CSV table of C-alpha atoms in Angstrom, one decimal:
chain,number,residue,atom,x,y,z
K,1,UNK,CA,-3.9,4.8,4.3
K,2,UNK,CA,-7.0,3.5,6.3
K,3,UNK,CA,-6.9,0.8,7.7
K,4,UNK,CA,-9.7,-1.2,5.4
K,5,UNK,CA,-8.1,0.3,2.2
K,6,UNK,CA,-4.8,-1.0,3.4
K,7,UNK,CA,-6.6,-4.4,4.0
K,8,UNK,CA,-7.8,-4.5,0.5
K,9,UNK,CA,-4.8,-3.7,-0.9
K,10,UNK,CA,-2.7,-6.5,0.8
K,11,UNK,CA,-5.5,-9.1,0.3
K,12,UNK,CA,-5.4,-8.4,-3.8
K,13,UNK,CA,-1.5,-8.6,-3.4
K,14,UNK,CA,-1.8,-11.9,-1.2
K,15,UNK,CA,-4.4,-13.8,-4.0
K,16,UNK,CA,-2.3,-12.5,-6.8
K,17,UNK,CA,0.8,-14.3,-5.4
K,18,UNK,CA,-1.3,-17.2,-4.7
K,19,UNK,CA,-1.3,-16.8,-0.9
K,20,UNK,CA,-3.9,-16.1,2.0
K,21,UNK,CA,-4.8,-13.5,3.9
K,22,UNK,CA,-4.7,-15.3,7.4
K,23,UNK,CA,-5.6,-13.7,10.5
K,24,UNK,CA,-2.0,-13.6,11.2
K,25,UNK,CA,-0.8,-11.7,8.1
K,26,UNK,CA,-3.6,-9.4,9.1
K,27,UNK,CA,-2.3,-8.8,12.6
K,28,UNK,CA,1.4,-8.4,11.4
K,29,UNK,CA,0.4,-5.5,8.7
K,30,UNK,CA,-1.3,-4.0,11.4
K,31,UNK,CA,1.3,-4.2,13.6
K,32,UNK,CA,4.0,-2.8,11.2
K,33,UNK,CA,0.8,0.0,9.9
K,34,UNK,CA,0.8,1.1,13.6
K,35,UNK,CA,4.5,1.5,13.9
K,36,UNK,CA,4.9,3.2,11.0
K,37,UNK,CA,8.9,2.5,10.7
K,38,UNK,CA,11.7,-0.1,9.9
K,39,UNK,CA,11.7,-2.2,12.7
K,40,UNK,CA,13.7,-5.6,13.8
K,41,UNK,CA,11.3,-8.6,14.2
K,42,UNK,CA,12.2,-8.2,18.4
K,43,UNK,CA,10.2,-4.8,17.9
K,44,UNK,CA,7.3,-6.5,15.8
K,45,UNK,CA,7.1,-9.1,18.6
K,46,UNK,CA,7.0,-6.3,21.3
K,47,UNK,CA,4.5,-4.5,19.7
K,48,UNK,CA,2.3,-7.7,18.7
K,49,UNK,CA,2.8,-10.1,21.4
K,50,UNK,CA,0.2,-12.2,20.6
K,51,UNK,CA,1.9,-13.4,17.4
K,52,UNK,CA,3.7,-16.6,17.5
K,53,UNK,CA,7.8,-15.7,16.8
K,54,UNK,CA,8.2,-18.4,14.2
K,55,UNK,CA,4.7,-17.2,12.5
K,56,UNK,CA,6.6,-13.7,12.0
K,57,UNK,CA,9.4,-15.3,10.3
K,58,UNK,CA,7.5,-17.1,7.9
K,59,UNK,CA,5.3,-14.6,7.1
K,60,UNK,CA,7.6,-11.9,6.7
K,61,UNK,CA,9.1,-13.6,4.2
K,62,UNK,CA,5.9,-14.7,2.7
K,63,UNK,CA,5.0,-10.7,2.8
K,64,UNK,CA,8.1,-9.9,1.5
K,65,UNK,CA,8.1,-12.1,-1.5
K,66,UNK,CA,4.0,-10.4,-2.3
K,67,UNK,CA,5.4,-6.9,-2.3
K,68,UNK,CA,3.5,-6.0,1.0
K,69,UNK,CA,6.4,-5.9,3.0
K,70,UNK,CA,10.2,-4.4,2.3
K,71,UNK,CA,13.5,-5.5,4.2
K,72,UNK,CA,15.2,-2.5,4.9
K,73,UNK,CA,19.1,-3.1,6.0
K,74,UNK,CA,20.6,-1.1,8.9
K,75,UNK,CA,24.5,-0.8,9.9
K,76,UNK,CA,23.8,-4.4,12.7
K,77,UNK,CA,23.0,-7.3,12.5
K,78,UNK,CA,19.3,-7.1,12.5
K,79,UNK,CA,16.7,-6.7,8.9
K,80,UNK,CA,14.0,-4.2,9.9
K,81,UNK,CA,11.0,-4.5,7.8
K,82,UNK,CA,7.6,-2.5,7.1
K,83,UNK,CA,5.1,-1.9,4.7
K,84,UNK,CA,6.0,-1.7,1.0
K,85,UNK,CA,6.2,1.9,0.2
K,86,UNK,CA,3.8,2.1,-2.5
K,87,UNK,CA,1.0,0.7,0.3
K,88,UNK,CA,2.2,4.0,2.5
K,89,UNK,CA,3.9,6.8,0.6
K,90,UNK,CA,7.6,7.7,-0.8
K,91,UNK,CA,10.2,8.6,1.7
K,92,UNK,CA,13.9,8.1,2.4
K,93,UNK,CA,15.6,6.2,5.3
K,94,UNK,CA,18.3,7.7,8.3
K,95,UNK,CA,20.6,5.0,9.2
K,96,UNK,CA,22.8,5.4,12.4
K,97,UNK,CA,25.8,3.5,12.6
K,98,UNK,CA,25.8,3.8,16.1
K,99,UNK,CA,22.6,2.4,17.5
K,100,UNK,CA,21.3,0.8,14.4
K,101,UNK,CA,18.2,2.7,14.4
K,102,UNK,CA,16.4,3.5,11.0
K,103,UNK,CA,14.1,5.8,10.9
K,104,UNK,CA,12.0,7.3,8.1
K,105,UNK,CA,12.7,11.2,6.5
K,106,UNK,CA,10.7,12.4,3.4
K,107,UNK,CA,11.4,15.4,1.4
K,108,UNK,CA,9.9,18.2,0.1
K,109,UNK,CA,8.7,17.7,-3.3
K,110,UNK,CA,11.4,20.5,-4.6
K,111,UNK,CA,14.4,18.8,-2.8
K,112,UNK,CA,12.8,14.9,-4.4
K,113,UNK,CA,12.2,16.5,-8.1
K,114,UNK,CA,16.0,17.4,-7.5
K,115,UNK,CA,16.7,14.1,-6.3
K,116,UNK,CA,14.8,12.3,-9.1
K,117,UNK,CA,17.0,14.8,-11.9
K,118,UNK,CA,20.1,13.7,-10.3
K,119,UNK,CA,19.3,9.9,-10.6
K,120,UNK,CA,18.1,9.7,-14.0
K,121,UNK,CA,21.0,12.1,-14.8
K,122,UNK,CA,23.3,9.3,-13.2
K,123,UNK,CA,21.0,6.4,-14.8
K,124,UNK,CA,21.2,8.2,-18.4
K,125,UNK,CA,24.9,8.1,-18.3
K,126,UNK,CA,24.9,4.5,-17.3
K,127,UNK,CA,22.2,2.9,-19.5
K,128,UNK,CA,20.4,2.1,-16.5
K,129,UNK,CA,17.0,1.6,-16.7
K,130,UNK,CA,15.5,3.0,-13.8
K,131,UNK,CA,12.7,1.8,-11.7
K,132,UNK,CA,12.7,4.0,-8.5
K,133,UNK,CA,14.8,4.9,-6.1
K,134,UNK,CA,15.8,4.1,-2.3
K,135,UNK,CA,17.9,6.5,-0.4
K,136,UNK,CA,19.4,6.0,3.0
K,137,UNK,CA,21.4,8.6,4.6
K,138,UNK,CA,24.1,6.7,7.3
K,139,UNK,CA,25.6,8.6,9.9
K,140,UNK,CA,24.8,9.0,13.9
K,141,UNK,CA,21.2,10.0,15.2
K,142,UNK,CA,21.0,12.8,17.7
K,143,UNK,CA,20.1,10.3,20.0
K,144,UNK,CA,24.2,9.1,19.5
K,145,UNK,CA,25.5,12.0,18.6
């Protein structure tokens, strides 16, 4: 999404949950935009050094709570976070339980209509009243392998 779109987007998000837009929200989207993966707030801080580490934190969470931003959990002890998927587009997580390191995979619509069947196939079965889906795929990067 470009970068103004993305803007507008987060700002309606931010007044709807009764928060600002502050210059530092704006620097922090752009920051996870750029990187365009789950990363640990270390990485954020690396790739935005300007931001004040205790700003991230709180605003992170203040993201979080607005539906901007999504925690994503790796295998260590570290949350990685970037933007809400509906802000960037569907896709499915690698997790290595080696390193830690999750990166983004997305499918090919054939292989996600089959992976969409299967869940509401599963949720059916259940009563489950589905709402989406997450996916993460654990195992070792090539990187570890």
């Amino acid at each position: 999404m470009a970068l103004p779109a993305l803007h507008d987007q987060v700002g309606a998000r931010m007044r709807a949950a009764g928060q600002r837009y502050t210059g530092n929200r704006v620097a922090l989207v752009e920051v996870l935009d750029g990187i365009g993966r789950p990363v640990p707030i270390p990485e954020i801080l690396k790739a935005g050094p300007d931001l004040p580490q205790s700003s991230v934190y709180r605003n992170l969470s203040v993201l979080e709570a607005a539906g901007v931003v999504r925690r994503v959990l790796g295998v260590d002890e570290f949350a990685r976070y970037e933007l809400a998927e509906d802000l960037t587009e569907h896709h499915h997580h690698l997790v290595c339980t080696s390193c830690g390191d999750v990166s983004d995979i997305r499918l090919s619509p054939r292989l996600e209509r089959s992976v969409e069947r299967a869940i509401e196939e599963v949720s059916a079965g259940t009563g489950f009243r589905l709402a989406g889906h997450r996916l993460d795929l654990v195992g070792t990067c090539s990187n570890c392998a």
